[in-house]
Amino acid sequence: MVDYRVDNQFAVLEINNPPVNALSSDVTIGLYDGILKALQDDSVQAVIIIGKGKVFCAGADITAFSKPIKGLGITDVGHAIESSSKPVISAVYGVALGGGLEIALFCHYRISDKKAKFGFPEVQLGLLPGAEGTIRLPRLTGLPVAMEIITSGRQLGAQEAVKYGIVDKIVENDLLQEAKTFATSIIGKPLDSLRLRTKKVKNADLVDKYYDDALKEVKRKYKGLIAPVSCLKTIRGSAKLPYDAAAQLERSLFTELITSSQSAALRYSFFAERSAAKWRLPNGASSANTKPGTVGSAAVIGAGTMGSGIAVCLLRAGIPVTLVEQNEKLLKAAQTNIDQIFRGSVQLGKMTLEKRQECLRMLQGTAQLEKVKDVDIVIEAIFENLKLKQEVFAKLDKICKPTAFLCSNTSTLDIDKIASATSRPDKVAGTHFFAPAHIMRLVENVYGSKTSPETVATVMELGRKIGKVSVLSKTCDGFIANRMNKIGVEAVYLVEEGASPYDIDQIMEDFGMSMGVFKVLDLSGLDVGWRIRQEQAKALGVNLTAETKYLNAERYCSLPDKLYELGRNGIKTGRGWYRYDPANPRKPIPDLDVLDIIQTHCQNLGIKRREITAQEVIERCLYATINEGFKILEENVAEKPSDIDVIWQYGFAFPRYRGGPMFYASQVGLRKVFERICYYHATFPYSKHWLPSDLLRKLASSTDEIPINQWMNNWSSKL
Ligand code: 3H9
């Protein structure tokens, strides 16, 4: 785990723990023993710590956090390094993160190559840098900078690290050779002033002011998260307390955090995201045994908001795009829209001017579908109508080269039905982007019964290439995301039963959702749902009225239709569930008129309103969703619960510190969730989504709570 060798007057300690040189107990033991050996060897004048492979060290081994701690800790190694009478130099390339940076800070010197990155990402795992990082960084950078770096978890480039004294020198050539040259220049120099423990924290007397300012910022930016606040407390300790007392405070807050449900959820989320890329189909094909096809060029059919956003994603990743619209006018509007997005990126410093020009050069607009004949992949993003899509796919099948992949951005329609319009159903898949496509990081890739493993591998890899988090779903009505989302349905029923839409939004926002459901409905427009409901009713031969209480043997609430019919179409009309001041159209204002409309609706239908608690709101909105999640698992629509949770985090802004609805269910306890679902099923027999899932029933019947990584027989997560 740590290779030790002596090379002339240098002891080289090479961390060798692929893939990221995490500090497992074998690594800490190896480092500790290496330092002792080097001290005992009279031929050694200096010690160099370096990483093997692509990185220096990505920090503590996250997989070990849920197991009992054994062996030496990072601080034990750190103290041995710091107190060494021979200079210790860390040589960093790739990353020095978390515990990796803490090890580097224990060293007397740090050099790096120019691409190296440094940071304390612990907050993103619900933790704080617990190996004296919060006490040592302020001694180097000063309090405000340390507060910002540690609470944000952001990574610093080598230049910035030099600016703050984290790195002593950036080197150009072979890192180990440069480390030896550097070591030669410092051998014999006194080490005392280089031991951070001996340094004073600059402006320690101002710490309360820095703390108050940073706390305000942290509460605003990281609402609901406890780790950033704990980080600030220990950094304050670094200025107020003697070194060892500050270290003790850091240790005790670290222990609190590591046992918190937030950290458990965030660590789960870290692995869930990585695990989503590792897919497996029921026939055994998987990401491990399937090669993706080449995607060197793409076409996007339909240049509306979605199509334009998808084109932006492809262009940014260097994939030339042929954008197809019905006529020149619509094309021109789309091209202007796309350029606006690029200009915005340039203004924000996220894109260079040259890159914008390069992207625009790679974009070709056309009104002729034939122009897509040579592309490797087509993504259709036209109106959500099966017949229309089938017509387009039949044409594409004739025009495109036989090897081309044909994908649809549908958010609900059956991929098998779309594929049936072609002679190549094996090459047809869904690539469901979320709006706005150029911003939202999720792509829900969908396979049908005939989609080939190569096609799945290709869309999954394309998602990665364009910087998205890709999750795989089997085709079904609504796929994982839209099929599972019962929050809107239950929220409307709750309003009909007695809750105010404004209270519901507040309760869900307090839970951690970034935006309440009624605000979301106003944002996307009430016409969307109205149109879908009208289509459903038409297909059933039913005429919807204000009195409609059931549709297709399901409970129906006509309130949203009423609002739409009154011209309350959300933000676009200045009124929806909320009202909007034209001077500040993004700020929803509760509206008494809406409460009157609700009241009248209930009176007309003879509905007796009642008090509804926050607990009921959470249960009704989330447990209905969770129940559907279990049905999605039992039908193999999702391969594993963590895939569902990734979709919720990236598609619906579910708070990462709660893991996702499935992880949340595991924390509440499956028996309790199941009992409540059964209760709501008995209370609301006309809402099919309360029919309890068989898988949930089976898991909940176990006498012991079954951990989430054992819900599915064929899946076990790292946690
Ligand atoms: C800490 O240090 C606490 C201390 O302050 C105090 C303790 C007392 N451990 O992301 P990738 C795995 S907390 C175990 O796909 P990339 C990862 O799961 C730690 N495993 O690659 C994946 O496995 P698989 C603070 C880890 O090139 C594989 O490595 N540090 C760890 O896109 C490749 O990862 C962090 O939070 C780990 N620490 O990005 C750093 N890190 O192949 C977390 C990664 O089986 N890590 N793995 O799916 C990262 O940010 C990125 O992984 C990194 C590489 C930038 C390093």
Short mmCIF file of C-alpha atoms in Angstrom, two decimals, residues 264-580:
data_model
loop_
_atom_site.label_atom_id
_atom_site.label_comp_id
_atom_site.label_asym_id
_atom_site.label_seq_id
_atom_site.Cartn_x
_atom_site.Cartn_y
_atom_site.Cartn_z
CA ALA A 264 -24.79 8.87 5.89
CA ALA A 265 -27.02 10.25 3.11
CA LEU A 266 -24.25 12.29 1.51
CA ARG A 267 -21.79 9.39 1.51
CA TYR A 268 -24.50 7.18 0.04
CA SER A 269 -25.09 9.85 -2.62
CA PHE A 270 -21.37 9.92 -3.50
CA PHE A 271 -21.39 6.21 -4.33
CA ALA A 272 -24.93 6.25 -5.79
CA GLU A 273 -23.85 8.74 -8.44
CA ARG A 274 -20.85 6.63 -9.43
CA SER A 275 -22.87 3.44 -9.32
CA ALA A 276 -25.44 4.83 -11.81
CA ALA A 277 -22.82 4.61 -14.55
CA LYS A 278 -22.48 0.88 -13.84
CA TRP A 279 -25.57 -0.56 -15.46
CA ARG A 280 -26.70 -4.11 -16.03
CA LEU A 281 -29.56 -5.34 -18.23
CA PRO A 282 -31.74 -8.31 -17.28
CA ASN A 283 -30.00 -10.34 -20.06
CA GLY A 284 -26.62 -9.96 -18.33
CA ALA A 285 -25.16 -7.33 -20.65
CA SER A 286 -23.53 -4.59 -18.61
CA SER A 287 -21.29 -1.56 -18.67
CA ALA A 288 -18.41 -3.90 -17.86
CA ASN A 289 -18.87 -6.15 -20.90
CA THR A 290 -20.31 -3.80 -23.57
CA LYS A 291 -18.51 -1.30 -25.76
CA PRO A 292 -20.27 1.92 -26.76
CA GLY A 293 -20.54 2.91 -30.43
CA THR A 294 -18.73 5.96 -31.74
CA VAL A 295 -20.51 9.30 -31.63
CA GLY A 296 -18.61 11.79 -33.75
CA SER A 297 -21.63 13.74 -34.98
CA ALA A 298 -25.26 14.22 -33.98
CA ALA A 299 -28.55 15.59 -35.18
CA VAL A 300 -31.26 17.13 -33.05
CA ILE A 301 -34.77 17.08 -34.48
CA GLY A 302 -36.93 19.90 -33.18
CA ALA A 303 -35.28 23.15 -32.16
CA GLY A 304 -37.64 24.29 -29.42
CA THR A 305 -36.37 24.98 -25.90
CA MET A 306 -35.49 21.33 -25.28
CA GLY A 307 -33.90 20.69 -28.67
CA SER A 308 -31.83 23.86 -28.45
CA GLY A 309 -30.67 22.97 -24.93
CA ILE A 310 -29.67 19.48 -26.06
CA ALA A 311 -27.77 20.93 -29.02
CA VAL A 312 -25.87 23.22 -26.61
CA CYS A 313 -24.80 20.21 -24.51
CA LEU A 314 -23.52 18.32 -27.55
CA LEU A 315 -21.70 21.32 -29.02
CA ARG A 316 -20.00 22.12 -25.71
CA ALA A 317 -18.62 18.57 -25.71
CA GLY A 318 -17.20 19.09 -29.21
CA ILE A 319 -19.84 17.07 -31.09
CA PRO A 320 -20.97 18.73 -34.37
CA VAL A 321 -24.77 19.11 -34.50
CA THR A 322 -27.22 19.25 -37.38
CA LEU A 323 -30.28 21.00 -36.00
CA VAL A 324 -33.54 20.34 -37.84
CA GLU A 325 -36.67 22.51 -37.70
CA GLN A 326 -39.72 22.87 -39.89
CA ASN A 327 -38.82 26.23 -41.39
CA GLU A 328 -36.11 28.89 -41.58
CA LYS A 329 -37.93 31.23 -39.18
CA LEU A 330 -37.99 28.69 -36.35
CA LEU A 331 -34.39 27.73 -37.11
CA LYS A 332 -33.23 31.30 -36.90
CA ALA A 333 -34.97 31.74 -33.55
CA ALA A 334 -33.32 28.56 -32.24
CA GLN A 335 -29.87 29.60 -33.43
CA THR A 336 -30.28 32.98 -31.74
CA ASN A 337 -31.39 31.22 -28.56
CA ILE A 338 -28.39 28.88 -28.67
CA ASP A 339 -26.00 31.77 -29.22
CA GLN A 340 -27.61 33.61 -26.28
CA ILE A 341 -26.82 30.62 -24.07
CA PHE A 342 -23.19 30.61 -25.24
CA ARG A 343 -22.91 34.39 -24.77
CA GLY A 344 -24.24 33.97 -21.22
CA SER A 345 -21.57 31.35 -20.55
CA VAL A 346 -18.86 33.67 -21.88
CA GLN A 347 -20.16 36.50 -19.68
CA LEU A 348 -20.05 34.24 -16.63
CA GLY A 349 -16.48 33.22 -17.50
CA LYS A 350 -17.56 29.61 -18.07
CA MET A 351 -16.60 29.62 -21.74
CA THR A 352 -13.95 31.41 -23.78
CA LEU A 353 -14.83 33.50 -26.79
CA GLU A 354 -12.90 31.08 -29.00
CA LYS A 355 -14.86 28.12 -27.62
CA ARG A 356 -18.15 29.94 -28.34
CA GLN A 357 -17.08 30.56 -31.93
CA GLU A 358 -15.95 26.95 -32.30
CA CYS A 359 -19.34 25.72 -31.01
CA LEU A 360 -21.22 27.97 -33.40
CA ARG A 361 -19.10 26.72 -36.31
CA MET A 362 -20.08 23.15 -35.42
CA LEU A 363 -23.79 23.98 -35.56
CA GLN A 364 -25.61 23.52 -38.82
CA GLY A 365 -29.30 24.43 -39.06
CA THR A 366 -31.54 22.93 -41.72
CA ALA A 367 -35.19 22.47 -42.61
CA GLN A 368 -34.41 19.32 -44.60
CA LEU A 369 -34.51 16.06 -42.67
CA GLU A 370 -32.36 14.41 -45.40
CA LYS A 371 -29.37 16.38 -44.12
CA VAL A 372 -29.06 14.03 -41.14
CA LYS A 373 -28.18 11.01 -43.30
CA ASP A 374 -24.54 10.77 -42.19
CA VAL A 375 -24.76 11.50 -38.46
CA ASP A 376 -23.90 8.87 -35.84
CA ILE A 377 -26.79 9.66 -33.52
CA VAL A 378 -30.13 11.45 -33.77
CA ILE A 379 -31.96 12.92 -30.78
CA GLU A 380 -35.57 13.74 -31.51
CA ALA A 381 -37.09 16.51 -29.38
CA ILE A 382 -40.42 17.29 -31.00
CA PHE A 383 -43.91 17.63 -29.50
CA GLU A 384 -44.85 14.83 -27.05
CA ASN A 385 -47.20 12.88 -29.31
CA LEU A 386 -46.71 9.21 -30.15
CA LYS A 387 -48.11 9.37 -33.68
CA LEU A 388 -45.95 12.33 -34.60
CA LYS A 389 -42.86 10.71 -33.16
CA GLN A 390 -43.54 7.44 -34.98
CA GLU A 391 -43.82 9.35 -38.27
CA VAL A 392 -40.48 11.07 -37.65
CA PHE A 393 -38.77 7.82 -36.63
CA ALA A 394 -40.07 6.03 -39.74
CA LYS A 395 -38.56 8.79 -41.88
CA LEU A 396 -35.30 8.82 -39.93
CA ASP A 397 -35.01 5.06 -40.33
CA LYS A 398 -35.09 5.47 -44.11
CA ILE A 399 -32.75 8.47 -44.21
CA CYS A 400 -30.08 7.62 -41.63
CA LYS A 401 -27.14 5.30 -42.20
CA PRO A 402 -27.80 1.77 -40.86
CA THR A 403 -25.36 2.20 -37.98
CA ALA A 404 -26.98 5.40 -36.67
CA PHE A 405 -28.60 5.38 -33.22
CA LEU A 406 -32.09 6.90 -33.11
CA CYS A 407 -33.07 8.43 -29.77
CA SER A 408 -36.11 10.21 -28.43
CA ASN A 409 -36.25 12.88 -25.78
CA THR A 410 -39.70 11.69 -24.78
CA SER A 411 -40.41 12.01 -21.07
CA THR A 412 -43.19 9.42 -20.91
CA LEU A 413 -43.88 7.55 -24.17
CA ASP A 414 -43.17 3.86 -24.67
CA ILE A 415 -39.81 3.40 -26.42
CA ASP A 416 -40.99 0.08 -27.88
CA LYS A 417 -43.87 1.83 -29.65
CA ILE A 418 -41.54 4.48 -31.05
CA ALA A 419 -39.01 1.81 -32.08
CA SER A 420 -41.73 -0.20 -33.82
CA ALA A 421 -41.90 2.50 -36.50
CA THR A 422 -38.36 1.60 -37.58
CA SER A 423 -36.58 -1.41 -39.02
CA ARG A 424 -33.85 -1.03 -36.34
CA PRO A 425 -35.51 -1.23 -32.93
CA ASP A 426 -32.18 -2.42 -31.52
CA LYS A 427 -30.75 1.02 -32.25
CA VAL A 428 -33.60 2.99 -30.67
CA ALA A 429 -33.43 4.36 -27.12
CA GLY A 430 -34.79 7.17 -25.00
CA THR A 431 -32.55 10.05 -23.93
CA HIS A 432 -34.77 12.01 -21.60
CA PHE A 433 -33.16 15.36 -20.79
CA PHE A 434 -34.56 17.59 -18.05
CA ALA A 435 -35.44 21.24 -18.66
CA PRO A 436 -33.48 23.43 -19.09
CA ALA A 437 -31.37 20.81 -20.84
CA HIS A 438 -28.19 22.89 -20.99
CA ILE A 439 -28.28 23.35 -17.19
CA MET A 440 -29.87 20.28 -15.63
CA ARG A 441 -27.29 17.54 -15.15
CA LEU A 442 -29.58 14.53 -15.46
CA VAL A 443 -30.25 12.36 -18.49
CA GLU A 444 -32.62 9.45 -18.00
CA ASN A 445 -31.67 6.93 -20.68
CA VAL A 446 -34.39 4.45 -21.56
CA TYR A 447 -34.15 1.04 -23.17
CA GLY A 448 -36.95 -0.89 -24.82
CA SER A 449 -37.40 -4.65 -25.17
CA LYS A 450 -35.32 -4.67 -28.36
CA THR A 451 -32.72 -2.01 -27.56
CA SER A 452 -29.26 -3.56 -27.93
CA PRO A 453 -26.62 -3.42 -25.17
CA GLU A 454 -24.40 -1.44 -27.58
CA THR A 455 -27.12 1.23 -27.91
CA VAL A 456 -27.47 1.39 -24.11
CA ALA A 457 -23.69 1.68 -23.72
CA THR A 458 -23.63 4.43 -26.36
CA VAL A 459 -26.28 6.65 -24.76
CA MET A 460 -24.82 6.12 -21.29
CA GLU A 461 -21.35 7.04 -22.54
CA LEU A 462 -22.72 10.02 -24.46
CA GLY A 463 -24.28 11.29 -21.24
CA ARG A 464 -20.92 11.06 -19.50
CA LYS A 465 -19.14 12.74 -22.40
CA ILE A 466 -21.47 15.75 -22.32
CA GLY A 467 -20.99 16.10 -18.56
CA LYS A 468 -24.32 14.67 -17.43
CA VAL A 469 -25.21 12.12 -14.81
CA SER A 470 -26.82 9.30 -16.80
CA VAL A 471 -29.26 6.88 -15.22
CA LEU A 472 -30.79 3.91 -17.00
CA SER A 473 -34.50 3.09 -16.99
CA LYS A 474 -36.50 0.34 -18.64
CA THR A 475 -39.34 1.69 -20.75
CA CYS A 476 -42.73 2.11 -19.09
CA ASP A 477 -45.26 4.90 -18.84
CA GLY A 478 -43.32 7.88 -17.46
CA PHE A 479 -40.08 5.92 -16.91
CA ILE A 480 -38.55 6.28 -13.45
CA ALA A 481 -38.79 10.05 -13.00
CA ASN A 482 -42.27 11.01 -14.16
CA ARG A 483 -43.93 7.74 -13.24
CA MET A 484 -42.73 7.99 -9.66
CA ASN A 485 -43.44 11.64 -9.00
CA LYS A 486 -46.68 11.66 -6.99
CA ILE A 487 -45.93 14.87 -5.11
CA GLY A 488 -48.03 17.09 -7.38
CA VAL A 489 -51.03 14.72 -7.34
CA GLU A 490 -51.08 14.31 -3.58
CA ALA A 491 -50.43 18.01 -2.98
CA VAL A 492 -53.54 18.94 -4.98
CA TYR A 493 -55.63 16.37 -3.08
CA LEU A 494 -54.32 17.80 0.20
CA VAL A 495 -55.44 21.26 -0.88
CA GLU A 496 -58.88 19.89 -1.66
CA GLU A 497 -59.01 18.27 1.79
CA GLY A 498 -58.03 21.35 3.77
CA ALA A 499 -54.37 22.40 3.37
CA SER A 500 -53.28 25.68 1.84
CA PRO A 501 -50.97 25.39 -1.19
CA TYR A 502 -48.68 27.91 0.49
CA ASP A 503 -48.35 25.80 3.64
CA ILE A 504 -47.63 22.71 1.56
CA ASP A 505 -44.86 24.51 -0.34
CA GLN A 506 -43.37 25.78 2.91
CA ILE A 507 -43.44 22.33 4.51
CA MET A 508 -41.73 20.72 1.51
CA GLU A 509 -39.15 23.50 1.34
CA ASP A 510 -38.45 23.09 5.06
CA PHE A 511 -37.97 19.39 4.33
CA GLY A 512 -35.25 20.45 1.90
CA MET A 513 -36.86 20.56 -1.56
CA SER A 514 -35.48 23.60 -3.34
CA MET A 515 -38.93 24.71 -4.54
CA GLY A 516 -42.45 23.85 -3.42
CA VAL A 517 -44.59 21.93 -5.90
CA PHE A 518 -47.10 24.74 -6.52
CA LYS A 519 -44.26 27.11 -7.39
CA VAL A 520 -42.94 24.48 -9.80
CA LEU A 521 -46.40 24.11 -11.38
CA ASP A 522 -46.57 27.87 -11.88
CA LEU A 523 -43.11 27.86 -13.40
CA SER A 524 -43.86 25.18 -15.98
CA GLY A 525 -47.39 26.49 -16.66
CA LEU A 526 -50.76 25.03 -15.71
CA ASP A 527 -51.53 24.41 -19.37
CA VAL A 528 -49.14 21.43 -19.45
CA GLY A 529 -51.13 19.37 -16.94
CA TRP A 530 -54.46 20.66 -18.27
CA ARG A 531 -53.63 19.42 -21.79
CA ILE A 532 -52.53 15.98 -20.54
CA ARG A 533 -55.75 15.60 -18.50
CA GLN A 534 -57.90 16.66 -21.44
CA GLU A 535 -56.15 14.07 -23.67
CA GLN A 536 -56.69 11.35 -21.06
CA ALA A 537 -60.38 12.22 -20.73
CA LYS A 538 -60.80 12.34 -24.51
CA ALA A 539 -59.24 8.90 -24.86
CA LEU A 540 -61.73 7.61 -22.26
CA GLY A 541 -64.65 9.42 -23.89
CA VAL A 542 -65.27 11.49 -20.76
CA ASN A 543 -66.15 15.17 -20.53
CA LEU A 544 -64.31 16.80 -17.62
CA THR A 545 -66.29 19.32 -15.57
CA ALA A 546 -65.83 21.19 -12.27
CA GLU A 547 -67.86 18.40 -10.63
CA THR A 548 -65.69 15.53 -11.92
CA LYS A 549 -64.54 13.53 -8.88
CA TYR A 550 -63.35 10.33 -10.59
CA LEU A 551 -61.65 9.59 -13.87
CA ASN A 552 -61.07 6.00 -14.94
CA ALA A 553 -61.90 4.80 -11.40
CA GLU A 554 -59.24 7.15 -9.98
CA ARG A 555 -59.81 10.12 -7.71
CA TYR A 556 -59.90 13.35 -9.73
CA CYS A 557 -59.54 16.94 -8.53
CA SER A 558 -60.71 19.65 -10.94
CA LEU A 559 -59.10 22.57 -9.04
CA PRO A 560 -56.08 22.91 -11.33
CA ASP A 561 -58.43 22.91 -14.37
CA LYS A 562 -60.48 25.65 -12.75
CA LEU A 563 -57.39 27.81 -12.22
CA TYR A 564 -56.25 27.31 -15.80
CA GLU A 565 -59.70 28.08 -17.17
CA LEU A 566 -59.70 31.32 -15.16
CA GLY A 567 -56.57 32.34 -17.06
CA ARG A 568 -54.28 31.52 -14.15
CA ASN A 569 -51.61 29.78 -16.20
CA GLY A 570 -48.72 30.41 -13.83
CA ILE A 571 -45.81 32.83 -14.21
CA LYS A 572 -46.50 33.37 -17.93
CA THR A 573 -49.87 35.01 -17.15
CA GLY A 574 -48.80 36.62 -13.87
CA ARG A 575 -51.21 34.41 -11.91
CA GLY A 576 -51.45 30.72 -11.14
CA TRP A 577 -51.38 29.08 -7.71
CA TYR A 578 -49.57 32.30 -6.74
CA ARG A 579 -49.67 35.80 -8.17
CA TYR A 580 -46.67 37.62 -9.59
#
